Each structure stands twice: as structure tokens, then as C-alpha cells.
Amino acid sequence: MWSLPASEGESATAHFFLGAGDEGLGIRGIGMRTEESDSELLEDEEDEVPPEPQIIVGICAMTKKSKSKPMTQILERLCRFDYLTVIILGEDVILNEPVENWPSCHCLISFHSKGFPLDKAVAYSKLRNPFLINDLAMQYYIQDRREVYRILQEEGIDLPRYAVLNRDPARPEECNLIEGEDQVEVNGAVFPKPFVEKPVSAEDHNVYIYYPSSAGGGSQRLFRKIGSRSSVYSPESSVRKTGSYIYEEFMPTDGTDVKVYTVGPDYAHAEARKSPALDGKVERDSEGKEIRYPVMLTAMEKLVARKVCVAFKQTVCGFDLLRANGHSFVCDVNGFSFVKNSMKYYDDCAKILGNTIMRELAPQFQIPWSIPTEAEDIPIVPTTSGTMMELRCVIAIIRHGDRTPKQKMKMEVTHPRFFSLFEKHGGYKTGKLKLKRPEQLQEVLDITRLLLAELEKEPGGEIEEKTGKLEQLKSVLEMYGHFSGINRKVQLTYYPHEVKASNEGQDPQPKALGPSLLLVLKWGGELTPAGRVQAEELGRAFRCMYPGGQGDYAGFPGCGLLRLHSTFRHDLKIYASDEGRVQMTAAAFAKGLLALEGELTPILVQMVKSANMNGLLDSDGDSLSSCQHRVKARLHHILQQDAPFGPEDYDKLAPTGSTSLLNSMAVIQNPVKVCDQVFALIENLTHQIRERMQDPKSVDLQLYHSETLELMLQRWSKLERDFRQKSGRYDISKIPDIYDCVKYDVQHNASLGLQGTAELLRLSKALADVVIPQEYGISREEKLEIAVGFCLPLLRKILLDLQRTHEDESVNKLHPLYSRGVLSPGRHVRTRLYFTSESHVHSLLSVFRYGGLLDETQDAQWQRALNYLSAISELNYMTQIVIMLYEDNTRDPLSEERFHVELHFSPGVKGVEEEGSAPTGYGFRPASSENEMKTDQGSMENLCPGKASDEPDRALQTSPQPSEGPGLPRRSPLIRNRKAGSMEVLSETSSSRPGGYRLFSSSRPPTEMKQSGLGSQCTGLFSTTVLGGSSSAPNLQDYARSHGKKLPSASLKHRDGFEGCSMVPTIYPLETLHNALSLRQVSEFLSRVCQRHTEAQVQVSAALFDSMHSNQASNSPFSPPRTLHSPTLHLRQRSEKPPWCK
């Protein structure tokens, strides 16, 4: 081994070195050899004798480990130390020779792996007594997960809550397992799903994660990486019945794991990688290596690394960290393991090991030795300044994707069995109960079957429930052959007096009888395959929102976001309401956003947070405020008039002057006549379906999403019965359901060729475009009151998200030495995605439209935005409201211009009937000058048809020319990143201009720019009206092309789609509503709206409280609900709890 004399003048102070960069500790340590020419080496060999004595470092491990690339790299560097000689014990010697014949050494690096004789290594250690880098006796403990967890607990290190199931006949008290539908009980400890099941042997990598039935059930099976897979999803939901296991609580880590590698107690290198539990696909780079990114550990995590290293007596030690709920938990200790493919780590590791060995053994050999000092301070890369604005926060509120038609049945129940069920599940606490879990639905089905059986025996008995309703309840609960909370639910509401429950849209009316329960059964409304594709493709396109969104990441577009997420600089949270279709939409979106693969269930469990505890995204559609009652009554009254709409009707029904509303009323003219036509078309439709069912060719006909003709007839027959009441009047509340059904069948079941569906769609849409938006308020004041009643918790959460972004700088950050090309590595982007239903999207948009955000008479851009929104007739599936917060680092931190807010909107999926009639927006981040804003108000598809290919170039030419790099003086208002394949957000110098705009730079050829407007990914997400060519997201043409699928020529029109997903409509691109808002403006607006509503709420609560105390005569705890129906008390919002629980 070659050597050089030690450097001089070094101090003996040790430092904590964080191994995560390309420089850092450097390759040369104290007493380490520098690189020399071949001639100098030859001269040294001739003239010099290696210094004596030499410290022998023995490597005792299986050949696969001792000759691995990381070990080879580290040993080469270790050999550059003076006085150190490295010898590697061959595998043949280790396995076949007695320890007495093994070469002698002064220091031993030995570690266990498959096939390694640890007993012999321990015997050798006792025989020769070398200095051990990693303690050998402790390696027995590392092989047993029970011992690992015991040691971690003793050291006070956080780990997931767990219990051990020992299937050992000698210890029967440790083998108590009770398995339920959605939980296991292990020796008295209950673990609800999702939970983790780990074999006690650390050598067994078959770890299973079990998912709750509400998320689809099944399990994810993890294993040691095989090719590009590290886990697979299995439908099996039962735990293993043989072997001993650790059961532990599942930790929600947002799909990322952290691997920590220590080299001594004061050094830890940490890397983030995609969790193997997420989709089982191992992300690899162009060289086939798993993609990982070094991250910075917090001070607490550094302490944990030191504790693990010391407790297990392993100098070189790897362990796994789970970052969840603001804490870090250790879930596995692997013992001796190296970082792969990091030259920086190899340098640091060799240097620390060499210094450790020399510090321990140099005194015995009388070798002069001092520990070198290294500068710990790592240069921080400054945040980008100049004219570049930094994206700090993205908040998106998104409606769920395409679904099957929703169906609902109401019935009054008074049987004691239903009251027992209500009490069993805690219904009396709030007066309401929602049953979704399989075992709960099974209980309802059991009661129904029992009552039907009793009715058969005694038709005139005491059972008051109607046989027809019970039969329908039974048939719906028995559909599909299994229960899932994703497609059915039962709601029970307590009424102190019996109610009249019907399907005629009437609200329950009390009668002077005993208490009863209103049972509402809801089914259908499942996310369709088309809905999954819409959500996933939108998620994929959404990556363009982020810097670097056009690059590639392991073959995936959008590397900027993916790298951001892997390095913990992306603070991502996804929330969804408790509706199955909403949760699955969120999971599919996350799958596309983060380039995941496989089933949605593991993604749903790990990435999507249910937000149903505080009304954040859920609304009780069956509990209306008094304002909603008044609005619905007025709406029903106006639409029951058998006469053409007159001027007074327009004033009553459309006081806001909404363009889409006026257009629909012009189509309708006489509402009763149109309802007559709709009813006749439904009758004709059901007749056609019955005829088709008689046709022998249609016996086994399968419709979209496994529906049958019989089920199709059931939903249409129910609408036929419910729409026209016995009095001959029409139930206006059924119009949205009729439109829902015909829209579904026109899109997905067009192959049936049913006559009259196009006309039914046209008429029902005209009616629905009046009924649906006006149910959320007719006047501006009503719209705002109802809107805030629905989404007050969401408004408060959005306000909090915006405020926390610029206040909270304590999140995990990317290690600066790895952050070249990443905008402002010390900062983070906060993304909050809220998936919800139509009611919340309508309500939130109403708040922005009618809450007084800006004075449209003083702000031309806001006036244009309101005109655009006024022309939108439907907030379809995948509607998006997006708020983006930017920071201009050149402005004073206290200046109003420091933080800049943009508001964007898309009406979601393109309707099948909208070809040529859709309203046009003004593009994504439109330019400010009026001449650039002028566009035809025609179809988005036909916009500037003759100029589409020329406009992008002209727009780019008229833009200020970007400078060549961020380091140049600020001569130009735009700065462009020169790095190929990346995309940075560009902005004008002044954010105060009303139309300050940004473009996306691209390194793509001009011809491609012409075709796609803004690049292939941006094509789909953003409206390119300003650049002259509009497109829709997701771009399913590109998707199909990349997946080898053939699209029909008509797919460029309104019915884009591809094989296997019926016809999947495209999604309207985002349009900018306003791009010159300050954070102060938005915060004050949201605070004002919330405060105004809170004050009204306090007044109403006081009135309810007084009313409750004036009714103390009754002994029933449920007497106060009478105040809900009091005509003298005008509630101004939907109460979140029954008044008796205030």
C-alpha cells in the first residue's frame, strides 16, 4: 500500500459531518495520500521504505459485500492513509478454514449477511481481540425485529405503536390474535386497518400492509427488490396464520421513506426515496439505479442517528426513518450498510473510518496522530433574486371525476330494531348517523330481511314500514354481491315526531306522533374508469405548475415537481371528503401527479387524508338551512307556472343577470311545457329499454361499467315515477338527476342507439342550468349566505394555508450541495389539494364572485373574469379553482408587493353537448395590454383558426427578450434558466401592473412550440388563448399515442377518448381570473367573509339557545329540534350540529 507522511498542523477537534454533497469533507484526510504521477510513484518505491509498523485492517464479509462497488470505493480511499494496510478475507477462508488459520489483524470490519458464519466471526474476535468497527454480538439482535424494537424503546427512540404475536407453544400468553373485518387485536392491543405485519426475522423481507375495506381492502406485499418491483398489491385481506409477527400502526408518510446511513455517532447521510408500499415500482435512472435524493436531517433526527449508532454499537449502520405527523419514527435498523453511488459519501466514510482507526490504535503503535479539523459550515446557495418570482404555494379545489348516476331513496322507519341500531352506533350523540362500513350495512340488510320475513307471515301485523320500500332497500343492499363504503351508504336522522318521507322532493314535515327515524339510502355515484383517467391525466398535467415541470424524471415528464417531492421540499397534502368517488379521484390524481403505478388503494391510504371530521369538504345534503328552504320553495314556485317567462320572471329568477341563466331561460320559455316534453321523452325511453330487454340478442348485453339493461331500466323507471307527482305537478328537484342520467347514457351508452336521448339531453340541460346554480341562492345575498354556510371551514383552511406559507420556514429542506439547478433550495413549496363535490365548488366560486373580492367597476380584469364566469353554465366533473402564491424576493419583506396571488379556474370536463358553444376565457396568465386581450367570444376550439400556428411565435417575439442566465445584471424584465429540459416561471419586473404576466420558457424546437403552444405537458393544463391556440387537458391524444392506442378521427372534437375508457371527454384548460392580487388583499377578503359569517352564527346560536331553554318542560332530550321548523326563526346558515348538541 502506498503512503505519504501525515499533514501537520491539524487540531484534534471532531465535528459532525453531514454526508450529502459533492464537496464537503474532501478526499484528503490527515495522513491520506494525494494523487501523484506514475514516475513519482516509481521513485518513491525505489527510494523509500513503507513506514513501520503498519496497522492491519481486516475485512471479513461475504464476497458479494466485500467486493461490492461501495466497499471497493471506500477501501481504495482507506488505503491512502499512512500506516493502514487493508486485507480482505476470502469467502473460502471464512467458510471453510478454522478461525485459527485466518490472517491476523488489528482492526476488524465484519458484518452479517445471508450465508455469513457470524459464530465464526465472533470466535475470531475472541481469539485475536481486534478493534471492532461494528460490534459482532449486537448483530445477533439486529436479526430479530423484536430485539431491535426493544432496544429502540429502551433508548427512548420514537417508533410506531406495535405488538408482538409470538406463535411459540412455550409462551401461549403472547399468541392471542382476534381478526375482525377492519382490525386485528394482538394480545389486547387493537390495530385498525391500515396496519403493518412484519415477520420477526429481519432476514424475512415479506412485510404486508393491510388496507381498510372503505378504501377497497386487500394488502400490499413488500419484498426485497426484484428488477423494478419492490411490492405488489393483493386482494387478500386476511392476516397470515402461521409464523410470528410484529403488528404495528401504519404511518402516513405521504409516500416517501428516508434511509439514514451513519459512519460513527457524529455523521449521518440521509436519502429520500419513494416508499415501496406506494405502488411497488422502483424508480430507476438512466443507468438502472434506484433514484434517491439526499436530504437534510433535523437536529432531532441527528440525535436519533447518534442514539441508533451507539445503542447497537455499529459504527457503520443504516436505518429507516418514517416522517409522519410532524415526527420522525424509526421502523427498521439494518446494521452495516453503505450509500450507493455517492462519491461524496465514499470520501467522507473512508476519512471517518481511517481517523477512527488511527485514533484508537495509533497510541499502541507509537504513531504520532492528531485528528484534523474540518469546516462544518456548508455554503448555502442563495435564493434566486432579481426579477424571478418564486412559487411558494399552490392551493387547488377540485371536483371529483366522472361518476355513475347518483340514486337516493327515503323512507320513514319506526321499528325498534332500527332504533337499537341507531343507539348502538352512537346516533343519539348528534341525532344523525351515517353507516358505510360493510358490517354496518350488513346489519341494516339483516334487519330488512327480518322485517320482510315477518311481513310475509303476518301481512297485517304491527310493522309500519312499507313492504315496497323494504324490498327496494333489500335489493339495493344486495347489489354487487359485496359491501363497500365506496358505493353505498345509509343515513339515519332522528325526528322526535314522525315525518312524512317521500321521493317527491318535499322536506320532511312533522306530525303529532311518536319519534321516528328518517332512513336515506344512497347508492351509485361511483367513479367510473373514465373518471379515473380524467383525474390521473389532470394530475400528470398539473406538474407543469412547478418549476422544472417540462423535464424528464426516470422517463416521466415533470421532473421538477417529482424531484421537489422526493427531496421533501414539496410540502404536499391531499384532502378528500368521505365520498368514495371523491377519495378515488384524489388517489388517481396523486397517481398521475407523482408518476405512481398500480392500484389506487395503497395510494389512497398513504397519500389522501380524509377531511370529514370538521365539515371541511363534506356537506350534509339532507340538512338544509332556512335560506336554502326559502330558495328552493321560490324556485319550485316559479318553475311550476304554465306560461312563458315574462320580464318579472327574469327579475325573480335571474336577478344577478347571469348570461348562462338567461340563455337557458330563453331555451325553456315555458317551464311546464318543457317538463311535459321531458316526461314524454322519459316514458319513451323506458319503453325502448323494455323492448330491448325482450330482444333475445340483448339478454347478456353489458352496458358501461358492468351495468345491465335491467339496472338501467330501474333508474329510469324510478325517475319516471318520481318526476311527475300524483297531483300532476312536477318535482323540480328531480331535474338534476334526469340530466345526470341522460348525460351518462349519451356519453357511455351511446352504442344502444336509443331514440330521443339528444333532445332529452338538450331540454334537461336547459332546466338543470337553471335549477342547479339557483338552488345555491337566487339573489347575490342568498348565494353568498348559502355559500359561506357550505364552505366556511374550507375558507378558513385556505386562509391558514396562505398565511402559513410565508410564516413557516421550519420544513425539511434539500441539502444545498445537491440543489444546483433547483430554485431557492432553502425554501419549499406548499401544495394543498382539496377534492370535494359540486356543492363546495359552487359555494367557493360564489364567495369569490359575490363576496366583494374586488370592485369590478374599478378593475377591468376582474370585470372580464366575472363576465366569463357568468357565461359558464355548468361546473362539471374535474372543475378546478386554483390559487397560486408567489414571492418576489426583490421586494421589501413588509411590502404589499412581496407576495403575489393569482386566481385561476377551469369549468372541468367538456360537456358532450357543448361543441361550438363554450364560453371563452382570456388565457392563462394573460398579458395586460387591451389589444392583446381582444379575442372572439366564440368556441374555444375555433379561436383564431387561421392564426393558430403563427400566434405563439408572435407572442414570444413581442415579449421582452430574456437574458442568458440568472447571474447577469437585471437589464431585462425576464430571466430564463438555460438548463436544457427545464422550465422556470418567468415574470415581469413589476407585480403591481394589473396584467403582469408570466410565460413558460422551453428548450424545445420552435416547430414543437407551434404545435403545442406551451410544450406538451403545458398544452393540456393551461389555456393558451393569448398565444392564439387553445387546447384541453389532459391531452389524451398524446396519451394514446404514447401507449400505442388508435383514436378515432372525431376525437379532436368533444368526445375525446381511448380504448377501455369509453369516451373520455377532455378537460377545459385553466383560465386566469386575476393575476395581480396581493396576499394582503386576499387574506383580508377571506378574513372579512369568515368574520361576517361568524358574527351571524353567534346571533343564531344565541337565538337557538334561548329557544332551547324555553322548552324545558319535555323530558325528551330531543325536544329542541322543534325550533328547526319554527317559522319565526330564520336560520342564516346550515347548522353543523343539531341544536341540542350546542
Short mmCIF file of C-alpha atoms in Angstrom, two decimals, residues 544 550 1000 1002 1004 1008-1021 1024 1031 1035 1038:
data_model
loop_
_atom_site.label_atom_id
_atom_site.label_comp_id
_atom_site.label_asym_id
_atom_site.label_seq_id
_atom_site.Cartn_x
_atom_site.Cartn_y
_atom_site.Cartn_z
CA CYS A 544 -46.41 21.92 -15.15
CA GLN A 550 -41.18 20.03 -18.52
CA PHE A 1000 -43.02 29.26 -19.62
CA SER A 1002 -38.80 25.85 -23.07
CA ARG A 1004 -37.89 22.59 -27.25
CA GLU A 1008 -42.84 21.78 -31.43
CA MET A 1009 -43.73 25.04 -29.75
CA LYS A 1010 -46.01 25.82 -32.66
CA GLN A 1011 -47.79 22.53 -32.37
CA SER A 1012 -48.32 22.56 -28.67
CA GLY A 1013 -48.41 26.23 -27.77
CA LEU A 1014 -46.56 25.89 -24.48
CA GLY A 1015 -44.98 22.46 -24.56
CA SER A 1016 -46.59 19.05 -24.46
CA GLN A 1017 -47.44 19.00 -20.79
CA CYS A 1018 -48.47 22.64 -20.53
CA THR A 1019 -50.68 22.18 -23.56
CA GLY A 1020 -53.25 20.37 -21.54
CA LEU A 1021 -53.37 22.30 -18.33
CA THR A 1024 -53.38 29.35 -24.44
CA SER A 1031 -56.20 23.08 -26.10
CA ASN A 1035 -54.17 15.72 -23.75
CA ASP A 1038 -50.64 12.35 -26.60
#
